[in-house]
Amino acid sequence: MTTPTRRDRRTPEAGAIRGELAHLAAARLGSDFYQRGAIDVARDLIGCALVHGRRAGVIVETEAYLGPEDLASHARFGPTARTSVMFGPGGVAYVYLCYGVHEMFNIVTGDAGQGEAVLVRAIAPLVGLPDDAAVGRGPGKVTAALGIDRRHDRRDLARGALFVARTGDWPPSVTSGPRIGVAYAGAWAARPYRYWWRDHPAVSRSRATTVSTRRRR
DNA sequence: GCGGGGATTAACT
DNA sequence: GTTAATCCCCGCG
C-alpha cells in the first residue's frame, strides 16, 4: 500500500477507513481480557480485530500455549532470554523468529509466573489490507500483512499502535482441534488447543484432524 | 563455542 | 510428498 496523499484522505474510502480505525481504537481490549487462562483467551480472541497502525484483520484462528508443563510451548525450558516475557503478566506481545524466516505474533496471557501465551495463526482482512483471504492465512502471513516483527516483542497491547479490539463480528461457530506443527510434543500435540472460526476461508487449515506432516528424523 | 532443530512457507517433483 | 531458505535459540561441554 502506498502512502495516501492529502487528496486521498478526503475520498469517501479514506474517510470510512479513518472511521473504522477510530471505532477500533475505542473498542481496544484492556489488560483484564488477557489476564485469564490461555485457553479462554484463545477462544475469545476469535472474531476480535488485531490492529497495527492503519491496518487490521479479524482474528479467525489461534492456538493456546500453556506453561512449562506444555511440551509444545517455548515455555517448556522455563524463563530464558527470549521467553522471559511469557512469564510476565498477560497483555503484552511475544514476537519471535521462526525457521529464520517468519515472525510469529503471540499474546502473553494469565498472571505473572504462569508462562502462558496465545499464537495468532490467521486473520481475515478488515482495514488497509487487500480483500483476499490469503493475505492473513497462516501465522507468518499475519505478521507480514500487518507489519509486525520482533521490534514489537514485549509491547504492551493496552497502549500504542498494536492492540486487539472487539468488533461487531461474532463467529457463528468456534471449533477446536490439535495444534499445528508441534508433533515433537508427544501427548501434548493431541490436545485441542487450536481454535478457529468454523468454515472461514482465511483459516490456515480447515480440517480438525490435521496434524503436522513433518517427517521424523 | 558447537550442533541440532524449529508454533512456516512456497516452490518443487 | 519433499525440500530449501535462513537465523537464532537452547542445551551441553
GROMACS .gro file of C-alpha atoms (C1' of nucleotides) in nm:
model
  243
    1MET     CA    1   0.000   0.000   0.000
    2THR     CA    2   0.124   0.348  -0.082
    3THR     CA    3   0.113   0.645   0.147
    4PRO     CA    4  -0.211   0.837   0.095
    5THR     CA    5  -0.180   1.188  -0.042
    6ARG     CA    6  -0.367   1.477   0.114
    7ARG     CA    7  -0.620   1.446  -0.165
    8ASP     CA    8  -0.671   1.076  -0.093
    9ARG     CA    9  -0.757   1.149   0.268
   10ARG     CA   10  -1.064   1.331   0.152
   11THR     CA   11  -1.206   1.044  -0.052
   12PRO     CA   12  -1.505   0.858   0.090
   13GLU     CA   13  -1.294   0.542   0.117
   14ALA     CA   14  -1.026   0.711   0.326
   15GLY     CA   15  -1.294   0.863   0.547
   16ALA     CA   16  -1.452   0.523   0.604
   17ILE     CA   17  -1.115   0.377   0.696
   18ARG     CA   18  -1.048   0.654   0.945
   19GLY     CA   19  -1.389   0.598   1.098
   20GLU     CA   20  -1.330   0.227   1.125
   21LEU     CA   21  -0.990   0.278   1.288
   22ALA     CA   22  -1.139   0.523   1.537
   23HIS     CA   23  -1.408   0.271   1.620
   24LEU     CA   24  -1.149   0.000   1.676
   25ALA     CA   25  -0.937   0.226   1.893
   26ALA     CA   26  -1.239   0.291   2.114
   27ALA     CA   27  -1.302  -0.084   2.144
   28ARG     CA   28  -0.948  -0.175   2.249
   29LEU     CA   29  -0.934  -0.465   2.493
   30GLY     CA   30  -0.789  -0.390   2.835
   31SER     CA   31  -0.546  -0.591   3.043
   32ASP     CA   32  -0.821  -0.787   3.221
   33PHE     CA   33  -0.908  -0.964   2.899
   34TYR     CA   34  -0.561  -1.115   2.881
   35GLN     CA   35  -0.515  -1.194   3.246
   36ARG     CA   36  -0.702  -1.523   3.218
   37GLY     CA   37  -0.601  -1.871   3.109
   38ALA     CA   38  -0.464  -1.904   2.755
   39ILE     CA   39  -0.738  -2.147   2.656
   40ASP     CA   40  -1.013  -1.898   2.737
   41VAL     CA   41  -0.827  -1.611   2.574
   42ALA     CA   42  -0.752  -1.813   2.259
   43ARG     CA   43  -1.120  -1.896   2.217
   44ASP     CA   44  -1.245  -1.546   2.293
   45LEU     CA   45  -1.000  -1.380   2.054
   46ILE     CA   46  -1.179  -1.538   1.756
   47GLY     CA   47  -1.381  -1.258   1.597
   48CYS     CA   48  -1.179  -0.977   1.757
   49ALA     CA   49  -0.971  -0.737   1.548
   50LEU     CA   50  -0.592  -0.735   1.555
   51VAL     CA   51  -0.484  -0.379   1.477
   52HIS     CA   52  -0.145  -0.232   1.389
   53GLY     CA   53  -0.141   0.128   1.283
   54ARG     CA   54  -0.373   0.172   0.987
   55ARG     CA   55  -0.410  -0.198   0.917
   56ALA     CA   56  -0.635  -0.451   1.087
   57GLY     CA   57  -0.769  -0.802   1.048
   58VAL     CA   58  -1.032  -1.015   1.217
   59ILE     CA   59  -0.873  -1.297   1.413
   60VAL     CA   60  -1.005  -1.627   1.280
   61GLU     CA   61  -0.752  -1.879   1.416
   62THR     CA   62  -0.547  -1.904   1.738
   63GLU     CA   63  -0.357  -2.154   1.946
   64ALA     CA   64  -0.319  -2.166   2.324
   65TYR     CA   65   0.017  -2.249   2.478
   66LEU     CA   66   0.025  -2.333   2.846
   67GLY     CA   67   0.311  -2.306   3.091
   68PRO     CA   68   0.635  -2.507   3.131
   69GLU     CA   69   0.440  -2.833   3.156
   70ASP     CA   70   0.321  -2.787   2.797
   71LEU     CA   71   0.587  -2.964   2.590
   72ALA     CA   72   0.476  -2.781   2.274
   73SER     CA   73   0.542  -2.439   2.426
   74HIS     CA   74   0.854  -2.225   2.426
   75ALA     CA   75   0.786  -2.203   2.798
   76ARG     CA   76   0.894  -2.566   2.835
   77PHE     CA   77   1.255  -2.460   2.907
   78GLY     CA   78   1.140  -2.219   3.176
   79PRO     CA   79   1.219  -1.847   3.151
   80THR     CA   80   1.509  -1.774   2.912
   81ALA     CA   81   1.641  -1.459   2.749
   82ARG     CA   82   1.384  -1.499   2.474
   83THR     CA   83   1.087  -1.635   2.667
   84SER     CA   84   1.103  -1.441   2.993
   85VAL     CA   85   0.828  -1.218   2.854
   86MET     CA   86   0.596  -1.518   2.862
   87PHE     CA   87   0.643  -1.534   3.238
   88GLY     CA   88   0.538  -1.177   3.291
   89PRO     CA   89   0.179  -1.053   3.324
   90GLY     CA   90  -0.065  -1.105   3.037
   91GLY     CA   91  -0.143  -0.840   2.778
   92VAL     CA   92   0.196  -0.795   2.611
   93ALA     CA   93   0.328  -0.922   2.278
   94TYR     CA   94   0.569  -1.210   2.239
   95VAL     CA   95   0.718  -1.199   1.887
   96TYR     CA   96   0.987  -1.440   1.772
   97LEU     CA   97   1.151  -1.553   1.450
   98CYS     CA   98   1.055  -1.900   1.327
   99TYR     CA   99   1.274  -2.106   1.091
  100GLY     CA  100   1.488  -1.798   1.044
  101VAL     CA  101   1.222  -1.661   0.812
  102HIS     CA  102   0.885  -1.583   0.967
  103GLU     CA  103   0.787  -1.359   1.256
  104MET     CA  104   0.528  -1.512   1.491
  105PHE     CA  105   0.293  -1.294   1.692
  106ASN     CA  106   0.175  -1.414   2.030
  107ILE     CA  107  -0.007  -1.256   2.321
  108VAL     CA  108   0.105  -1.339   2.674
  109THR     CA  109  -0.189  -1.436   2.896
  110GLY     CA  110  -0.261  -1.505   3.259
  111ASP     CA  111  -0.078  -1.376   3.563
  112ALA     CA  112   0.297  -1.327   3.606
  113GLY     CA  113   0.477  -1.657   3.657
  114GLN     CA  114   0.241  -1.875   3.453
  115GLY     CA  115   0.419  -1.867   3.117
  116GLU     CA  116   0.106  -1.889   2.902
  117ALA     CA  117   0.054  -1.734   2.558
  118VAL     CA  118  -0.171  -1.739   2.252
  119LEU     CA  119  -0.042  -1.757   1.894
  120VAL     CA  120  -0.245  -1.574   1.630
  121ARG     CA  121  -0.245  -1.808   1.329
  122ALA     CA  122  -0.479  -1.632   1.086
  123ILE     CA  123  -0.667  -1.308   1.025
  124ALA     CA  124  -0.923  -1.201   0.768
  125PRO     CA  125  -0.867  -0.860   0.601
  126LEU     CA  126  -1.058  -0.580   0.776
  127VAL     CA  127  -0.885  -0.245   0.725
  128GLY     CA  128  -0.600  -0.145   0.496
  129LEU     CA  129  -0.539  -0.494   0.355
  130PRO     CA  130  -0.619  -0.643   0.013
  131ASP     CA  131  -0.957  -0.811   0.008
  132ASP     CA  132  -0.802  -1.154  -0.024
  133ALA     CA  133  -0.831  -1.422   0.245
  134ALA     CA  134  -0.482  -1.550   0.158
  135VAL     CA  135  -0.303  -1.239   0.293
  136GLY     CA  136  -0.358  -1.342   0.654
  137ARG     CA  137  -0.382  -1.718   0.620
  138GLY     CA  138  -0.105  -1.857   0.839
  139PRO     CA  139   0.096  -1.713   1.131
  140GLY     CA  140   0.381  -1.587   0.914
  141LYS     CA  141   0.130  -1.418   0.685
  142VAL     CA  142  -0.043  -1.245   0.978
  143THR     CA  143   0.274  -1.059   1.079
  144ALA     CA  144   0.373  -0.986   0.721
  145ALA     CA  145   0.029  -0.842   0.642
  146LEU     CA  146   0.019  -0.617   0.948
  147GLY     CA  147   0.388  -0.522   0.956
  148ILE     CA  148   0.456  -0.686   1.291
  149ASP     CA  149   0.809  -0.804   1.373
  150ARG     CA  150   1.044  -0.854   1.666
  151ARG     CA  151   1.055  -0.481   1.734
  152HIS     CA  152   0.708  -0.538   1.878
  153ASP     CA  153   0.828  -0.806   2.118
  154ARG     CA  154   0.723  -0.722   2.474
  155ARG     CA  155   0.500  -0.438   2.366
  156ASP     CA  156   0.204  -0.358   2.591
  157LEU     CA  157  -0.119  -0.411   2.399
  158ALA     CA  158  -0.309  -0.181   2.634
  159ARG     CA  159  -0.125   0.120   2.481
  160GLY     CA  160   0.024   0.208   2.146
  161ALA     CA  161  -0.042   0.124   1.783
  162LEU     CA  162  -0.058  -0.254   1.826
  163PHE     CA  163  -0.368  -0.386   2.000
  164VAL     CA  164  -0.678  -0.604   1.990
  165ALA     CA  165  -1.032  -0.467   1.978
  166ARG     CA  166  -1.381  -0.605   1.999
  167THR     CA  167  -1.578  -0.589   1.675
  168GLY     CA  168  -1.942  -0.627   1.580
  169ASP     CA  169  -1.849  -0.959   1.422
  170TRP     CA  170  -1.918  -1.274   1.606
  171PRO     CA  171  -1.827  -1.616   1.473
  172PRO     CA  172  -2.129  -1.839   1.414
  173SER     CA  173  -1.925  -2.127   1.549
  174VAL     CA  174  -1.579  -2.170   1.701
  175THR     CA  175  -1.419  -2.510   1.659
  176SER     CA  176  -1.113  -2.661   1.827
  177GLY     CA  177  -0.859  -2.926   1.735
  178PRO     CA  178  -0.491  -3.019   1.775
  179ARG     CA  179  -0.227  -2.751   1.731
  180ILE     CA  180  -0.028  -2.736   1.409
  181GLY     CA  181   0.339  -2.824   1.374
  182VAL     CA  182   0.404  -2.949   1.727
  183ALA     CA  183   0.441  -3.324   1.669
  184TYR     CA  184   0.756  -3.318   1.884
  185ALA     CA  185   0.542  -3.252   2.193
  186GLY     CA  186   0.422  -3.609   2.248
  187ALA     CA  187   0.079  -3.632   2.411
  188TRP     CA  188   0.057  -3.254   2.429
  189ALA     CA  189   0.040  -3.238   2.049
  190ALA     CA  190  -0.301  -3.406   2.052
  191ARG     CA  191  -0.465  -3.164   2.293
  192PRO     CA  192  -0.732  -2.947   2.127
  193TYR     CA  193  -0.574  -2.608   2.195
  194ARG     CA  194  -0.623  -2.471   1.844
  195TYR     CA  195  -0.935  -2.260   1.787
  196TRP     CA  196  -1.081  -2.132   1.465
  197TRP     CA  197  -1.381  -1.968   1.305
  198ARG     CA  198  -1.550  -2.268   1.150
  199ASP     CA  199  -1.553  -2.273   0.770
  200HIS     CA  200  -1.388  -1.931   0.744
  201PRO     CA  201  -1.185  -1.901   0.422
  202ALA     CA  202  -0.892  -1.731   0.598
  203VAL     CA  203  -0.828  -2.023   0.836
  204SER     CA  204  -0.488  -2.178   0.759
  205ARG     CA  205  -0.608  -2.537   0.753
  206SER     CA  206  -0.967  -2.647   0.750
  207ARG     CA  207  -0.966  -3.000   0.887
  208ALA     CA  208  -0.993  -3.050   1.261
  209THR     CA  209  -0.776  -3.358   1.248
  210THR     CA  210  -0.485  -3.209   1.055
  211VAL     CA  211  -0.154  -3.268   1.230
  212SER     CA  212   0.199  -3.188   1.120
  213THR     CA  213   0.324  -3.387   0.825
  214ARG     CA  214   0.685  -3.301   0.906
  215ARG     CA  215   0.890  -3.615   0.862
  216ARG     CA  216   1.057  -3.783   1.155
  217ARG     CA  217   1.435  -3.790   1.170
  218DG     C1'  218   3.163  -2.225   2.106
  219DC     C1'  219   2.907  -2.631   1.866
  220DG     C1'  220   2.539  -2.870   1.679
  221DG     C1'  221   2.060  -2.988   1.636
  222DG     C1'  222   1.629  -2.826   1.523
  223DG     C1'  223   1.217  -2.535   1.482
  224DA     C1'  224   0.445  -2.280   1.688
  225DT     C1'  225   0.644  -2.185   0.839
  226DT     C1'  226   0.602  -2.107   0.361
  227DA     C1'  227   0.644  -2.154  -0.128
  228DA     C1'  228   0.807  -2.397  -0.484
  229DC     C1'  229   0.939  -2.807  -0.633
  230DT     C1'  230   0.885  -3.342  -0.822
  231DG     C1'  231   0.506  -3.586  -0.096
  232DT     C1'  232   0.965  -3.329  -0.041
  233DT     C1'  233   1.285  -2.971   0.028
  234DA     C1'  234   1.533  -2.526   0.073
  235DA     C1'  235   1.553  -2.093   0.285
  236DT     C1'  236   1.776  -1.884   0.696
  237DC     C1'  237   1.855  -1.730   1.182
  238DC     C1'  238   1.896  -1.788   1.631
  239DC     C1'  239   1.761  -2.036   2.042
  240DC     C1'  240   1.890  -2.366   2.367
  241DG     C1'  241   2.143  -2.740   2.598
  242DC     C1'  242   2.570  -2.906   2.670
  243DG     C1'  243   3.080  -2.930   2.709
   0.00000   0.00000   0.00000
